[in-house]
mmCIF file of N, CA and C in Angstrom:
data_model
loop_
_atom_site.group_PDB
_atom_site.id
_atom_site.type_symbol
_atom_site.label_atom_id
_atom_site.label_comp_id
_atom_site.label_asym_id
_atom_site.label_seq_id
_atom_site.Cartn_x
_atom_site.Cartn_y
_atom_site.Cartn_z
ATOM 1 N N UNK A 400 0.828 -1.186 0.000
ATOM 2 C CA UNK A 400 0.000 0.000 0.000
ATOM 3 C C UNK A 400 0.870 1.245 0.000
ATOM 4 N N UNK A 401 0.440 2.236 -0.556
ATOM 5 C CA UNK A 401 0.919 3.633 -0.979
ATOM 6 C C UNK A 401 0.563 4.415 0.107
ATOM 7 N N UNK A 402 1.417 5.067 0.636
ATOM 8 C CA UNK A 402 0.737 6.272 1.383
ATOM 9 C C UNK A 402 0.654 7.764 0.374
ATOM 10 N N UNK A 403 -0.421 8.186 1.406
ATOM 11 C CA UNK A 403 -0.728 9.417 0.679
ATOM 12 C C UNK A 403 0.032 10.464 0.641
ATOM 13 N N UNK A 404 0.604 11.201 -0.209
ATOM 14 C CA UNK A 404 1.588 11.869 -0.805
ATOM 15 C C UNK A 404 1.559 13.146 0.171
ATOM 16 N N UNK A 405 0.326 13.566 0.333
ATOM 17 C CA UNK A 405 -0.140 15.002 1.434
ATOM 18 C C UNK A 405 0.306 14.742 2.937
ATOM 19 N N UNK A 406 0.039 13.584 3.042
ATOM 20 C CA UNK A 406 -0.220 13.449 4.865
ATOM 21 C C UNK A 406 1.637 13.428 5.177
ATOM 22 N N UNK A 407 2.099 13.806 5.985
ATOM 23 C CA UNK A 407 3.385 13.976 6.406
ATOM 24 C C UNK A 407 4.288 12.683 7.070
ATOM 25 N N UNK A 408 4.653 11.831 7.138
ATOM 26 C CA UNK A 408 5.440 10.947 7.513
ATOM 27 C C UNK A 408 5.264 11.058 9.076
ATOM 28 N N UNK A 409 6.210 12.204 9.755
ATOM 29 C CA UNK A 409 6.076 12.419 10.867
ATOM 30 C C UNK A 409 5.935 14.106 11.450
ATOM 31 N N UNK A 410 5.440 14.710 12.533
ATOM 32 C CA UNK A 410 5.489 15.543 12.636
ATOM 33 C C UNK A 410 6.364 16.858 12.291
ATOM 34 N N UNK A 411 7.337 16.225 12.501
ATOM 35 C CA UNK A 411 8.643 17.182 12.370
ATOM 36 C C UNK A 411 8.488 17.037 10.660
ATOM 37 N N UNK A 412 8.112 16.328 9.984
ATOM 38 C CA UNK A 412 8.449 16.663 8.145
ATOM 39 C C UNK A 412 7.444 18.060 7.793
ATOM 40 N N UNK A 413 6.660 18.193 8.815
ATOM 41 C CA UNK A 413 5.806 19.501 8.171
ATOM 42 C C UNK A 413 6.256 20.692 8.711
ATOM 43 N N UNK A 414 7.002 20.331 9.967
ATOM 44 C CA UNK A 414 7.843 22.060 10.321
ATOM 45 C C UNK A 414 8.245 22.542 9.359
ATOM 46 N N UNK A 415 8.635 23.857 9.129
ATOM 47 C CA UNK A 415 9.932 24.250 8.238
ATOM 48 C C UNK A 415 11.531 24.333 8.338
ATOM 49 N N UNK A 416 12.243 23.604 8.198
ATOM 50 C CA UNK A 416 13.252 23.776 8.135
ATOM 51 C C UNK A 416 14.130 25.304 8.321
ATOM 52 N N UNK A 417 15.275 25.172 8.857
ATOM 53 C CA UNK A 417 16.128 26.228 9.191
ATOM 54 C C UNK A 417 17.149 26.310 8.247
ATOM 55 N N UNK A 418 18.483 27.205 8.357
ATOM 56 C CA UNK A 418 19.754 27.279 8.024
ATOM 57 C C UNK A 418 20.157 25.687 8.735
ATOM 58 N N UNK A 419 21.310 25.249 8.414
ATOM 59 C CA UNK A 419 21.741 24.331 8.999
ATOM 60 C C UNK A 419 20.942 22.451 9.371
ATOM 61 N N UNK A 420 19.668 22.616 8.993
ATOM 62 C CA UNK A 420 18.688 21.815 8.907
ATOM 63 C C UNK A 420 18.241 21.224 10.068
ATOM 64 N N UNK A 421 18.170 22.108 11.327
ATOM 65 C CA UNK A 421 17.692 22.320 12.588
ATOM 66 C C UNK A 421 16.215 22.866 12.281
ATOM 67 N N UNK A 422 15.106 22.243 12.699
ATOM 68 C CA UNK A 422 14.102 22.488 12.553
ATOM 69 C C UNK A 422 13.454 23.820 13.380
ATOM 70 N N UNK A 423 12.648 24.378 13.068
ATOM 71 C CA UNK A 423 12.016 25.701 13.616
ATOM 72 C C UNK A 423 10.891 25.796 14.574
ATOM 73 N N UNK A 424 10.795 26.289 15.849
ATOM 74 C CA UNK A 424 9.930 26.167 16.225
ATOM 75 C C UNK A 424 8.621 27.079 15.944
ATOM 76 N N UNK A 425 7.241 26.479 15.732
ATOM 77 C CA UNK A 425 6.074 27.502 15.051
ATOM 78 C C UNK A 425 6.089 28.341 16.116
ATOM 79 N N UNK A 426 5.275 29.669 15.592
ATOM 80 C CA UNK A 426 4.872 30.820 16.494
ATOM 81 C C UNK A 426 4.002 30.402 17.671
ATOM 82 N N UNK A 427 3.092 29.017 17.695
ATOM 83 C CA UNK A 427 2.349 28.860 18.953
ATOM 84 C C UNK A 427 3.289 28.598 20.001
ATOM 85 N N UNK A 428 4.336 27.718 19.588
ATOM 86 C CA UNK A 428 4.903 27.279 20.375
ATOM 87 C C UNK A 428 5.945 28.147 21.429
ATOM 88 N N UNK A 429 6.624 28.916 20.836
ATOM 89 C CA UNK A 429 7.450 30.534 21.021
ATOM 90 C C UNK A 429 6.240 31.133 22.277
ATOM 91 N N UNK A 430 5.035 30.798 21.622
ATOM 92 C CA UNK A 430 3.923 32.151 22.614
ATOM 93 C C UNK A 430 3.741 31.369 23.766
ATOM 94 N N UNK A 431 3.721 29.798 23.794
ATOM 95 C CA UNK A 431 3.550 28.922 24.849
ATOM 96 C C UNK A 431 4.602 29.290 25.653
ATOM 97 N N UNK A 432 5.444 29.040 25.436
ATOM 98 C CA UNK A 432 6.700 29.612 26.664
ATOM 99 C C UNK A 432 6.659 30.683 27.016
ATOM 100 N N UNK A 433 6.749 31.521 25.910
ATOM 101 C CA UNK A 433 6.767 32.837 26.632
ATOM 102 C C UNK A 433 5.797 33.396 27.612
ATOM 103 N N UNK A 434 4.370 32.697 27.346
ATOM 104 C CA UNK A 434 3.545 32.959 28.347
ATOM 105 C C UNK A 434 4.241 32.111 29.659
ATOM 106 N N UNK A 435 4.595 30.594 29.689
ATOM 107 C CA UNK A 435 5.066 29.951 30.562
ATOM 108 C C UNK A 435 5.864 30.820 31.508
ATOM 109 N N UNK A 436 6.779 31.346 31.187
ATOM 110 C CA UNK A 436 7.872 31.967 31.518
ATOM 111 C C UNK A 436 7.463 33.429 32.379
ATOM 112 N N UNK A 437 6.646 33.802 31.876
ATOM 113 C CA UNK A 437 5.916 35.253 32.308
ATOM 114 C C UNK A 437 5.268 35.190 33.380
ATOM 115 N N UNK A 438 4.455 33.850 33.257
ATOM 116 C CA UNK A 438 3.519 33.346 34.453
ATOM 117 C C UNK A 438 3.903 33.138 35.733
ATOM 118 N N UNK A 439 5.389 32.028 35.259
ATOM 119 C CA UNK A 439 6.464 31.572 36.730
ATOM 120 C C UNK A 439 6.914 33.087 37.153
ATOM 121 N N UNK A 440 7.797 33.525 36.319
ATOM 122 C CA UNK A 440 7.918 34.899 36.796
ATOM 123 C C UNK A 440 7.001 35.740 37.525
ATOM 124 N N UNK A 441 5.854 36.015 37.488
ATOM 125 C CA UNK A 441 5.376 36.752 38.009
ATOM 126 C C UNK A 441 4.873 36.096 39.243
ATOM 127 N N UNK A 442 4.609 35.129 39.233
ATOM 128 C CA UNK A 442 4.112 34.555 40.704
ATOM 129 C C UNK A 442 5.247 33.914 41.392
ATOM 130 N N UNK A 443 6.796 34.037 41.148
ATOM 131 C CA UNK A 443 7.687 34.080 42.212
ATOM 132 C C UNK A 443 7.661 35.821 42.257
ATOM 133 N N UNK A 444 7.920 36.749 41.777
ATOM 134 C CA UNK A 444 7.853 38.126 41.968
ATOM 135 C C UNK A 444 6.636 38.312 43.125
ATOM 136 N N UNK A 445 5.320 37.590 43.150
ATOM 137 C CA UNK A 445 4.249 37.835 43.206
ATOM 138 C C UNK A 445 4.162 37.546 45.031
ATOM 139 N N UNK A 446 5.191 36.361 45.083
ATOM 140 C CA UNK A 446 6.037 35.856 46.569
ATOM 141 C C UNK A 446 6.500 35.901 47.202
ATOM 142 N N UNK A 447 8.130 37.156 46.497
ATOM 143 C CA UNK A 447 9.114 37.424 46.961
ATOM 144 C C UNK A 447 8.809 39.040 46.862
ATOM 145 N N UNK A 448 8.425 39.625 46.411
ATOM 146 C CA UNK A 448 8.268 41.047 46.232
ATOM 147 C C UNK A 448 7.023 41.551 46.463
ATOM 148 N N UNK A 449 5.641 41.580 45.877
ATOM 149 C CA UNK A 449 4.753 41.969 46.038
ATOM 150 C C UNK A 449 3.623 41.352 45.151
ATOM 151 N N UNK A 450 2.078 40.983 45.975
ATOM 152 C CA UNK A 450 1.162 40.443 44.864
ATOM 153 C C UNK A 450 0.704 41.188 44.285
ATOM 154 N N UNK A 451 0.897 42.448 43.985
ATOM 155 C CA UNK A 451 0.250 43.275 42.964
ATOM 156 C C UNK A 451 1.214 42.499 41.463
ATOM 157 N N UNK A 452 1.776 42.062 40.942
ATOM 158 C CA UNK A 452 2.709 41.097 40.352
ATOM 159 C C UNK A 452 2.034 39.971 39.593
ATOM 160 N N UNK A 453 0.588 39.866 40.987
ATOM 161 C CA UNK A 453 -0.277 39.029 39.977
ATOM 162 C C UNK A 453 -0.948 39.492 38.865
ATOM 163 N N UNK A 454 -0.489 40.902 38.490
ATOM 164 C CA UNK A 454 -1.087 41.523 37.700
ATOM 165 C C UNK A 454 -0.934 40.708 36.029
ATOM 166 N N UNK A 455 0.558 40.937 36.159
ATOM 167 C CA UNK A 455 0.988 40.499 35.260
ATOM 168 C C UNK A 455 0.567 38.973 34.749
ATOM 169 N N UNK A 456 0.597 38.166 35.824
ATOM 170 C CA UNK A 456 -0.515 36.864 35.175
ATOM 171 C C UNK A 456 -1.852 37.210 34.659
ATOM 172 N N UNK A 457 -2.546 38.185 35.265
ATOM 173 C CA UNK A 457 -3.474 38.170 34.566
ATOM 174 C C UNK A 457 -3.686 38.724 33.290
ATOM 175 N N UNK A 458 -2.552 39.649 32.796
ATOM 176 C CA UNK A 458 -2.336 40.278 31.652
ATOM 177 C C UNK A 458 -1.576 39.446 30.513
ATOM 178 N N UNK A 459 -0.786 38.261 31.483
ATOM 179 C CA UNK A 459 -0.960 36.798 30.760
ATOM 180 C C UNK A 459 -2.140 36.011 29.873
ATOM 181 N N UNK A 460 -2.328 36.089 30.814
ATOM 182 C CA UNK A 460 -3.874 35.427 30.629
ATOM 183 C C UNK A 460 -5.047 35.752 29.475
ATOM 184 N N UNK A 461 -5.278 37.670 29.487
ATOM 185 C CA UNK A 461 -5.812 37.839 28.694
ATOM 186 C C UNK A 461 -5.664 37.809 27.606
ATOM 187 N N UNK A 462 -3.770 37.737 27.341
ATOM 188 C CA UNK A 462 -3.579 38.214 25.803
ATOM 189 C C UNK A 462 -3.211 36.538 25.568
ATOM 190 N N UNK A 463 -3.544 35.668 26.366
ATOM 191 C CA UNK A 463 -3.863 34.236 25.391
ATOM 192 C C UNK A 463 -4.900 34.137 24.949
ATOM 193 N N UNK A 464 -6.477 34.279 25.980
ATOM 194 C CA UNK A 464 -7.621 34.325 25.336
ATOM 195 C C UNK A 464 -7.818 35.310 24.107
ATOM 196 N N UNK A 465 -7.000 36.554 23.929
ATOM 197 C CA UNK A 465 -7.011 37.129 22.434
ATOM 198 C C UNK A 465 -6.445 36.677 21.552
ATOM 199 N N UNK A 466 -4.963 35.845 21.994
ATOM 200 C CA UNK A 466 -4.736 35.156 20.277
ATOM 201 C C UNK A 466 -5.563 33.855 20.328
ATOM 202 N N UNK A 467 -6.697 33.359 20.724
ATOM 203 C CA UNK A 467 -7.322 32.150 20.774
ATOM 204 C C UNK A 467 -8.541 32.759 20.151
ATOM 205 N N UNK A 468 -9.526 33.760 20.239
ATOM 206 C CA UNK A 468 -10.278 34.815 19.954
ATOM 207 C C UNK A 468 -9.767 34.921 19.085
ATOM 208 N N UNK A 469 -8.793 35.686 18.291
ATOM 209 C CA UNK A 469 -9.045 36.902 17.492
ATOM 210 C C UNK A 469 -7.844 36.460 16.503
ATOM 211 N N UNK A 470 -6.938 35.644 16.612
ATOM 212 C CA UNK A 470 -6.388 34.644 16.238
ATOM 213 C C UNK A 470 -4.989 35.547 16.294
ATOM 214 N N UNK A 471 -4.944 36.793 17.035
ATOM 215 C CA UNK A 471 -3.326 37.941 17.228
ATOM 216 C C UNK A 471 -3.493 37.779 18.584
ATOM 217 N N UNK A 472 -2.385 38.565 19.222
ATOM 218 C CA UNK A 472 -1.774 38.666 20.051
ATOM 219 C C UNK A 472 -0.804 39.673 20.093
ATOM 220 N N UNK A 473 -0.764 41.083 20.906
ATOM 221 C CA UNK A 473 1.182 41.603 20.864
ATOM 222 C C UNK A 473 1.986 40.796 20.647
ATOM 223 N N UNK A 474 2.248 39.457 21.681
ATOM 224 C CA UNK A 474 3.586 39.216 21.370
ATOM 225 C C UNK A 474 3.573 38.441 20.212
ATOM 226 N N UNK A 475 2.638 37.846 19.585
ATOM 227 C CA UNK A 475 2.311 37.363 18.409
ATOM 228 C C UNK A 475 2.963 38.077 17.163
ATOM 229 N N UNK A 476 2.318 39.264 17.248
ATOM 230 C CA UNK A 476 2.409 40.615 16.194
ATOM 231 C C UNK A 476 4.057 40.792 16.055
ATOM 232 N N UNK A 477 4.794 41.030 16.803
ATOM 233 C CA UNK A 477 6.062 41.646 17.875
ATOM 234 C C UNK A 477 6.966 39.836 16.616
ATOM 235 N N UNK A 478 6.731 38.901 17.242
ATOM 236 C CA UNK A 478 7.622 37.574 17.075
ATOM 237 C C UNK A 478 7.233 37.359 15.158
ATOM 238 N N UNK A 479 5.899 37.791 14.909
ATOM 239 C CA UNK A 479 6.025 37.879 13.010
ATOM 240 C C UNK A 479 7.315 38.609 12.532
ATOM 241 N N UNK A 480 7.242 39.760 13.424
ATOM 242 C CA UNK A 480 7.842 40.457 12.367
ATOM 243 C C UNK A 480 9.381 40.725 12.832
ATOM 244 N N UNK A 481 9.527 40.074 14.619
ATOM 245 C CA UNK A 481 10.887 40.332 14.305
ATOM 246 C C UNK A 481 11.791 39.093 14.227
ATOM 247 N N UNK A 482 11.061 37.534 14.232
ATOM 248 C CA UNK A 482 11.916 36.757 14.195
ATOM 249 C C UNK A 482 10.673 35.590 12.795
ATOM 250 N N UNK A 483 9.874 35.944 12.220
ATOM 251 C CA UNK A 483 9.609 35.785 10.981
ATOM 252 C C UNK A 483 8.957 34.127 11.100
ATOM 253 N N UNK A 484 9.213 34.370 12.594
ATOM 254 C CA UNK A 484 7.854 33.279 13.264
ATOM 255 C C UNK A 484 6.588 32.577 12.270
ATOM 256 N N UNK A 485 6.324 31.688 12.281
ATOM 257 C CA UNK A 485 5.019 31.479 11.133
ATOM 258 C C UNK A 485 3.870 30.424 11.896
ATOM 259 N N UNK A 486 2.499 30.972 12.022
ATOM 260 C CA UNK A 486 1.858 30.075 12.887
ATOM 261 C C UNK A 486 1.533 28.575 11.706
ATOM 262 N N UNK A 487 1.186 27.439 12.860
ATOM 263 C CA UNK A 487 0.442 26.516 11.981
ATOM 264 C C UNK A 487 -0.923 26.297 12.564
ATOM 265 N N UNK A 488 -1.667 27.327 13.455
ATOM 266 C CA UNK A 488 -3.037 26.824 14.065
ATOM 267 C C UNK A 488 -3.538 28.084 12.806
ATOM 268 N N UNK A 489 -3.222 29.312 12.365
ATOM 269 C CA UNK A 489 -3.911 30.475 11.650
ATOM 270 C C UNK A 489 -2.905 30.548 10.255
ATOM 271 N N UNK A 490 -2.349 29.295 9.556
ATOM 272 C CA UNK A 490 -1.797 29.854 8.268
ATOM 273 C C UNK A 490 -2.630 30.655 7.569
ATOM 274 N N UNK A 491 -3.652 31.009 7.323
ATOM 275 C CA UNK A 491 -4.402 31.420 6.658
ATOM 276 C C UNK A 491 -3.914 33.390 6.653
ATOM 277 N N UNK A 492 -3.885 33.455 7.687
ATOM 278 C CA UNK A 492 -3.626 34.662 8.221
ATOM 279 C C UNK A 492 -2.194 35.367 7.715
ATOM 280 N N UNK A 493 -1.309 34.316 7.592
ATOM 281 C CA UNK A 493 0.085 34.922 7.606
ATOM 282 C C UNK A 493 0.307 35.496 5.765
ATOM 283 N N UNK A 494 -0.973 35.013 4.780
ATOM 284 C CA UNK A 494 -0.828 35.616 3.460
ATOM 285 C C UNK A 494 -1.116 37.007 3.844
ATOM 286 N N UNK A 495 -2.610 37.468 4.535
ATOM 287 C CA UNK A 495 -2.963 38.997 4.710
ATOM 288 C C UNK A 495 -1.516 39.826 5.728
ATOM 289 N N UNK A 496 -0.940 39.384 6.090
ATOM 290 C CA UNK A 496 -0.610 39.903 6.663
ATOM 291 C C UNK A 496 1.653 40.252 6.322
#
């Protein structure tokens, strides 16, 4: 039996490739951490310094439910254009834009 020519072998064959042939990580993935990262941060800040700190999680928070909504985000916007980031949940998006 033949496999189908479209469907990808394995995950990694549909990333895009880099310089050096180190694979790329998509723009969701970049926004996953970076929210990760923002979150821990702010709730050790939030521990060691002050809970007004939780602010910042919650300003986490909202600008995930907007790129889930509205399919952008700042840091979304910010990672297109300065590291040429490319989503795979909104390809559709990255022609208009």
């Amino acid at each position: 039996m033949s496999r189908c020519p479209t469907v990808p072998a394995s995950p990694t064959e549909a990333e895009p490739r880099a310089i050096g042939g180190t694979s790329r990580w998509p723009l969701e993935r970049v926004l996953f951490a970076l929210a990760g990262t923002m979150t821990l941060l702010s709730a050790l800040l939030a521990a060691l310094v002050s809970p007004w700190f939780l602010l910042l999680t919650a300003f986490v928070g909202v600008n995930q439910w907007l790129y889930v909504v509205v399919g952008a985000c700042p840091a979304s916007l910010a990672l297109r254009r300065l590291f040429s980031l490319r989503s795979v949940v909104y390809p559709s998006q990255e022609a208009r834009s």
